[in-house]
PDB file of C-alpha atoms in Angstrom:
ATOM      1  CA  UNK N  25       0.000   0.000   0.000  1.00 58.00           C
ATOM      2  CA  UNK N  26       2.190   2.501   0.910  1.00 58.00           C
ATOM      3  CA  UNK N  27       4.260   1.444  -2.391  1.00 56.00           C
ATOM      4  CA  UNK N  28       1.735   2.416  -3.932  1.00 53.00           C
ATOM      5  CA  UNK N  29       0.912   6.036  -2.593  1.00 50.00           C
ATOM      6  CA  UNK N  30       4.907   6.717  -3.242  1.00 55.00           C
ATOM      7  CA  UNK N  31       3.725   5.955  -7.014  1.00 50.00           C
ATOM      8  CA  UNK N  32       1.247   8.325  -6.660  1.00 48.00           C
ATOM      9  CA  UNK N  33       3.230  11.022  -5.285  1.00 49.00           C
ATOM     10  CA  UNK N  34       5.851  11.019  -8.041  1.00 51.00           C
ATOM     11  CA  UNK N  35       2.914  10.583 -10.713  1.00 51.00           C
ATOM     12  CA  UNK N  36       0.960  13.811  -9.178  1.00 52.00           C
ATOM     13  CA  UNK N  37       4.537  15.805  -8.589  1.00 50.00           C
ATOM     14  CA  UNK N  38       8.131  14.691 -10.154  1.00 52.00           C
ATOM     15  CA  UNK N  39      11.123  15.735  -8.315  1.00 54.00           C
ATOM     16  CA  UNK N  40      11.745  17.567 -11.612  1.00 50.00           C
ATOM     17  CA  UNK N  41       9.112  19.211 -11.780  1.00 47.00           C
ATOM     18  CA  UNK N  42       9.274  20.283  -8.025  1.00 50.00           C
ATOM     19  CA  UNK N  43      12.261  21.644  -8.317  1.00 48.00           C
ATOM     20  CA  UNK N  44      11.461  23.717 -11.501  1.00 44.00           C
ATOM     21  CA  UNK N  45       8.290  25.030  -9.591  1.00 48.00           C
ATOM     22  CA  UNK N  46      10.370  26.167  -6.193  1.00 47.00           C
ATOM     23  CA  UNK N  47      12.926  27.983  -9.054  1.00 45.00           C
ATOM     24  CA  UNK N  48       9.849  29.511 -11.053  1.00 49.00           C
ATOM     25  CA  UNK N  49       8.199  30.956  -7.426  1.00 50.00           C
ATOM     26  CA  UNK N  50      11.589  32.440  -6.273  1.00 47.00           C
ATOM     27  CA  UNK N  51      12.311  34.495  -9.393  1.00 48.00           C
ATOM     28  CA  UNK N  52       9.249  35.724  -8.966  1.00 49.00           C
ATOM     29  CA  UNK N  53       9.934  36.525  -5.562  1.00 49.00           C
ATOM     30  CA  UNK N  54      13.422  38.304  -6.178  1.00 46.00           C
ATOM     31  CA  UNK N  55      11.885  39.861  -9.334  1.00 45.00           C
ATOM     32  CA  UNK N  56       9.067  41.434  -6.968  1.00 45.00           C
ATOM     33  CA  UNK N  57      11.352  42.988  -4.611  1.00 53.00           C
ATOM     34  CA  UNK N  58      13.139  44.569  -7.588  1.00 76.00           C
ATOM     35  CA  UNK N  59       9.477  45.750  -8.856  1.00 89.00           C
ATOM     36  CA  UNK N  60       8.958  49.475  -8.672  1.00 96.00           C
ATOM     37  CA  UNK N  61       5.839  51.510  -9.188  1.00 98.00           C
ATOM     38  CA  UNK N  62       6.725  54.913 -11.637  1.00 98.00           C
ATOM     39  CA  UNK N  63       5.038  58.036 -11.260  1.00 98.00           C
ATOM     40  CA  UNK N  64       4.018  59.502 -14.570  1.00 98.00           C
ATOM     41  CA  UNK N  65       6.539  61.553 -15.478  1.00 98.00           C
ATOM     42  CA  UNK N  66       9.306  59.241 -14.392  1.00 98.00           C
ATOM     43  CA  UNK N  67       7.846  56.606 -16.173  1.00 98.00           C
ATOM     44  CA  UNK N  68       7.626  59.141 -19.634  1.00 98.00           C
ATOM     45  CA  UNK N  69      11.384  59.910 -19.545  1.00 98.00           C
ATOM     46  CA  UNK N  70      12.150  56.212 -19.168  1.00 98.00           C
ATOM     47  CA  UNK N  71      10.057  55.297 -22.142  1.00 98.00           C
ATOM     48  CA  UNK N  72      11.570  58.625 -23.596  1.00 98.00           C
ATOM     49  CA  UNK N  73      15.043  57.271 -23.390  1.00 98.00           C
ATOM     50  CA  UNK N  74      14.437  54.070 -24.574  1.00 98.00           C
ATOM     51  CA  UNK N  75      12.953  56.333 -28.111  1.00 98.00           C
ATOM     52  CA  UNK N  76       9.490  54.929 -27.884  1.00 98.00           C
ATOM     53  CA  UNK N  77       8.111  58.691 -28.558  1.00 98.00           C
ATOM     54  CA  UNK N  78       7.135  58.016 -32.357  1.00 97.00           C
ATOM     55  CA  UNK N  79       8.118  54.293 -32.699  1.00 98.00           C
ATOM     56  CA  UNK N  80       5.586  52.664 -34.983  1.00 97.00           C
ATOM     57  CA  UNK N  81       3.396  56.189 -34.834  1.00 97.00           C
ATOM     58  CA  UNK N  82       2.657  56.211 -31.217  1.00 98.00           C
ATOM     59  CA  UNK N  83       3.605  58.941 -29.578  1.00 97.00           C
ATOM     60  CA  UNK N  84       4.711  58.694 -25.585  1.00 98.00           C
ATOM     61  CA  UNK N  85       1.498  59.799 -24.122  1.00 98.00           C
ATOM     62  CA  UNK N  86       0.138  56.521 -25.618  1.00 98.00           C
ATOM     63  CA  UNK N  87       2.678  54.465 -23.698  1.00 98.00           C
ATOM     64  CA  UNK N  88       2.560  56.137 -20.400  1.00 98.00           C
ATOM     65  CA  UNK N  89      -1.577  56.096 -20.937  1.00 98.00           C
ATOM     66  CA  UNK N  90      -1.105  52.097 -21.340  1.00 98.00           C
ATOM     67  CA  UNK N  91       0.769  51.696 -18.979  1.00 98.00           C
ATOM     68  CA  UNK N  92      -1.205  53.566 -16.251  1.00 98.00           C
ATOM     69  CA  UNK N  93      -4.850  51.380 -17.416  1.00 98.00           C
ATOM     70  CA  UNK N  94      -2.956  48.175 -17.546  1.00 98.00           C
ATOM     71  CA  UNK N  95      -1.245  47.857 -14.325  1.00 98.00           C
ATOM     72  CA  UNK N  96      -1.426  51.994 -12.663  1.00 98.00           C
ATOM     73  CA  UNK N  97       2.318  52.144 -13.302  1.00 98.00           C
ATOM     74  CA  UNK N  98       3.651  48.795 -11.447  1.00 98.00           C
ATOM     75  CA  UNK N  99       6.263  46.775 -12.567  1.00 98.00           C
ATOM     76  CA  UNK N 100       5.209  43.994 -10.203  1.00 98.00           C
ATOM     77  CA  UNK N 101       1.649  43.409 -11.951  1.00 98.00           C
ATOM     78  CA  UNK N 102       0.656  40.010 -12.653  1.00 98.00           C
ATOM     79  CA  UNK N 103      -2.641  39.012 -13.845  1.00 97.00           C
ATOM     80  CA  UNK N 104      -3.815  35.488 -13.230  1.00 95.00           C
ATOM     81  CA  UNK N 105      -6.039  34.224 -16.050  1.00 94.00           C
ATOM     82  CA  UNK N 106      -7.968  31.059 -15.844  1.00 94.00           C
ATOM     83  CA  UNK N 107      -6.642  29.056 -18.169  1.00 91.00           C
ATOM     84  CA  UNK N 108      -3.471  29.427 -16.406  1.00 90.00           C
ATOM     85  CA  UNK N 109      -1.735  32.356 -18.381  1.00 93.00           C
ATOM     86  CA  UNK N 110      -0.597  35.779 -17.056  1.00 95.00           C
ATOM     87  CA  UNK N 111       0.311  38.853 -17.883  1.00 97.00           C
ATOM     88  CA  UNK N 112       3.040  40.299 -16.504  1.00 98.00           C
ATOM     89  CA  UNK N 113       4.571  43.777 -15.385  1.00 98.00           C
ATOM     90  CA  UNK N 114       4.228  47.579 -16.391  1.00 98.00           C
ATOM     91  CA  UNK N 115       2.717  46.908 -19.714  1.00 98.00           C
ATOM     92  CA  UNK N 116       0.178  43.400 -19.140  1.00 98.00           C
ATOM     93  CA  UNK N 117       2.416  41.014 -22.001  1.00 98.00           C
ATOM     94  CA  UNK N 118       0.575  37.963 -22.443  1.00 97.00           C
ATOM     95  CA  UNK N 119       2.595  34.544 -21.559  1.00 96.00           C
ATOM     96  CA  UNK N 120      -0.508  33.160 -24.056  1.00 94.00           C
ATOM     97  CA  UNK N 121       2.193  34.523 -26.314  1.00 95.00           C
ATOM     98  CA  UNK N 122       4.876  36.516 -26.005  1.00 97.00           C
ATOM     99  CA  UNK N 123       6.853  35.308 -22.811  1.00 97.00           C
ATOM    100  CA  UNK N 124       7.473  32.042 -21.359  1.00 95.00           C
ATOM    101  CA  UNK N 125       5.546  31.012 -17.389  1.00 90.00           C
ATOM    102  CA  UNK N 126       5.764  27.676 -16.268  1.00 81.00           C
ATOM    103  CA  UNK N 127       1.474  27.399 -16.893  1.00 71.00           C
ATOM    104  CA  UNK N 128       1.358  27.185 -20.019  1.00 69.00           C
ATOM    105  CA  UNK N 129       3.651  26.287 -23.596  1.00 79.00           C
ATOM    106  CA  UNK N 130       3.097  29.136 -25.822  1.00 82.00           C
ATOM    107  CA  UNK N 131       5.178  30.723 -29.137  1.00 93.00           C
ATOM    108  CA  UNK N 132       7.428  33.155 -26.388  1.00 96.00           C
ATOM    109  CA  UNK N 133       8.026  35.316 -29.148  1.00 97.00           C
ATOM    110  CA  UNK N 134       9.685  37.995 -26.815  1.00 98.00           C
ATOM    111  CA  UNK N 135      11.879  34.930 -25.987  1.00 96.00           C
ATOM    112  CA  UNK N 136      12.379  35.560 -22.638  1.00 96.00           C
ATOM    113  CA  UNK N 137      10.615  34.222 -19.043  1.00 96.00           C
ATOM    114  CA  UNK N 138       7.541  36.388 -17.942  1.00 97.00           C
ATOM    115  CA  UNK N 139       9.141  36.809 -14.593  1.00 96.00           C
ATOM    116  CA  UNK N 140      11.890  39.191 -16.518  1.00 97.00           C
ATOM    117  CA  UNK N 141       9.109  41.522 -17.505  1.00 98.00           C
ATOM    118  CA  UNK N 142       8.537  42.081 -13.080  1.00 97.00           C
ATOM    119  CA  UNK N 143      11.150  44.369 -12.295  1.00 95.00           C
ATOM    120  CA  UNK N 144      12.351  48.084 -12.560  1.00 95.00           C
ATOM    121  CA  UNK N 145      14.675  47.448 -15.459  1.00 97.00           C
ATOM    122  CA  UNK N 146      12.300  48.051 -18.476  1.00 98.00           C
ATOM    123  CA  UNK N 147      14.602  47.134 -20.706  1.00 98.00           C
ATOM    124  CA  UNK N 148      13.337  43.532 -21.553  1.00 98.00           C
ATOM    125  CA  UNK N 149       9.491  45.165 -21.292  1.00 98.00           C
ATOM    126  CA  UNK N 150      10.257  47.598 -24.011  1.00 98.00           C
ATOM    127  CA  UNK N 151      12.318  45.421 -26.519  1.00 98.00           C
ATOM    128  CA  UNK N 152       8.879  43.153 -26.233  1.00 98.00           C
ATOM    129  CA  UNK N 153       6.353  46.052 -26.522  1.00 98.00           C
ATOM    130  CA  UNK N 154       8.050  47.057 -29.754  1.00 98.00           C
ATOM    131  CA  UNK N 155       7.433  43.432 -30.827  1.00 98.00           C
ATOM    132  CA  UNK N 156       3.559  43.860 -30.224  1.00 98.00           C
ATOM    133  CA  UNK N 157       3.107  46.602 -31.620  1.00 98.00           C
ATOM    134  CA  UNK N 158       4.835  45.399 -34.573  1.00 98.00           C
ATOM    135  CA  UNK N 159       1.563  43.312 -35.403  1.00 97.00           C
ATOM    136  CA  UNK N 160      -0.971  44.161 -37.176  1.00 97.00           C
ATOM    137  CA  UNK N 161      -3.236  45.223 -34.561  1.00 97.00           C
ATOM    138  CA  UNK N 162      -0.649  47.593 -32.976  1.00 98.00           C
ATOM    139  CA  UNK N 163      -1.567  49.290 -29.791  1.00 98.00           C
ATOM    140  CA  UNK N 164      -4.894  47.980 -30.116  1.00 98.00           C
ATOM    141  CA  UNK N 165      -3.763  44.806 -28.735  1.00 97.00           C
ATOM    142  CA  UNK N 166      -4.109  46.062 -25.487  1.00 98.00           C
ATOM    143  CA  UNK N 167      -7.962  46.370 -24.681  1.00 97.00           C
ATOM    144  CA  UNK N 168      -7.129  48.922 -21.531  1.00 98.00           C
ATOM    145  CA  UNK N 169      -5.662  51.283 -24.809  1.00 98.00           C
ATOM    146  CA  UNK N 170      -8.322  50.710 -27.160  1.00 98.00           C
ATOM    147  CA  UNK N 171     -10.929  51.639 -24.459  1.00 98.00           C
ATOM    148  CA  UNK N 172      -8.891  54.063 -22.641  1.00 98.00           C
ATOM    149  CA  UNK N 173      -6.425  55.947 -24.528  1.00 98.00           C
ATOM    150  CA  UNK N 174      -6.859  55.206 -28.388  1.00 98.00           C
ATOM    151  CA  UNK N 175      -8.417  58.561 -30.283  1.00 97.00           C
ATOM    152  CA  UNK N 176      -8.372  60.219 -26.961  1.00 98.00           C
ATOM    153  CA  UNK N 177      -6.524  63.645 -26.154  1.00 98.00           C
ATOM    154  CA  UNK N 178      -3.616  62.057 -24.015  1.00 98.00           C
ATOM    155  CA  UNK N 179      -1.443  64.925 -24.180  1.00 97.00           C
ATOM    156  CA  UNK N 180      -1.772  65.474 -19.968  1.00 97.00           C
ATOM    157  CA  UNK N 181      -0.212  62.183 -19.409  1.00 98.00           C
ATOM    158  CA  UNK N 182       3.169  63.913 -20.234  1.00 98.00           C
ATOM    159  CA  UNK N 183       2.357  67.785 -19.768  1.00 97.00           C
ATOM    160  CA  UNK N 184       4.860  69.190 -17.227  1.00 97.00           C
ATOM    161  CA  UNK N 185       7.030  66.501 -17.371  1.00 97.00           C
ATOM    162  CA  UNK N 186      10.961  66.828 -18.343  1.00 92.00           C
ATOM    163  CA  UNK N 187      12.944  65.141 -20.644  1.00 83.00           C
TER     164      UNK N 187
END
């Protein structure tokens, strides 16, 4: 009997798979402490810097108004959908897609793990956002844009701030 329930165990849980779980949950847990929440116009010259004022006609009132409806500015976000995807950090990327979680097998076109996208280096969130928006839907694969920003007057999301 209790042969048996040992079977079980590794069936329901391989040590591989245990071990790749405890990994997944600590880089999450180190990435969160490194997580950061922007204010607006901190956030703007960051995006500034990185030259995403104009890339693929969006202009950086567009990013920082994404940014804000997706996850209010916090590089920590992580969304928990039900068919066990997420999306992940400043800008909501889908793991459905674009990055890698250890939920769910998709394309990882951004070709790196979701848990890269949760802290305040935005490096590896903007080199995937210019990916997205590379599609043909653009922006306008974020629904929080479409509903929130797109056609909109977004130019007080970066009035006052420096560059």
């Amino acid at each position: 009997m209790e042969a048996r329930s040992q079977a079980l165990r590794r069936q329901l849980c391989p040590p591989g798979i245990t071990w790749l779980a405890l990994a997944y949950l600590l880089s999450c847990l180190l990435a969160s402490s490194k997580a950061k929440v922007f204010s607006r116009c901190e956030l703007a010259k960051v995006l500034n810097d990185f030259g995403l004022d104009g890339y693929r006609g969006y202009n950086l009132a567009d990013w920082v108004c994404l940014a804000y409806y997706t996850s209010g500015f916090n590089t920590a976000a992580v969304d928990h959908e039900a068919d066990g995807s997420t999306n992940n950090g400043i800008f909501q990327i889908s793991s459905r897609k674009w990055c890698k979680n250890l939920s769910l097998n998709g394309p990882n076109i951004c070709r790196l793990y979701c848990s890269d996208l949760l802290n305040n280096d935005l490096k590896d969130s903007v080199i995937c956002v210019m990916k997205i928006v590379q599609e043909p839907q653009g922006m306008g694969y974020w629904e929080a844009w479409r509903h929130h920003c797109q056609g909109r007057d977004l130019t007080d999301w970066v009035d006052g701030c420096d560059f």
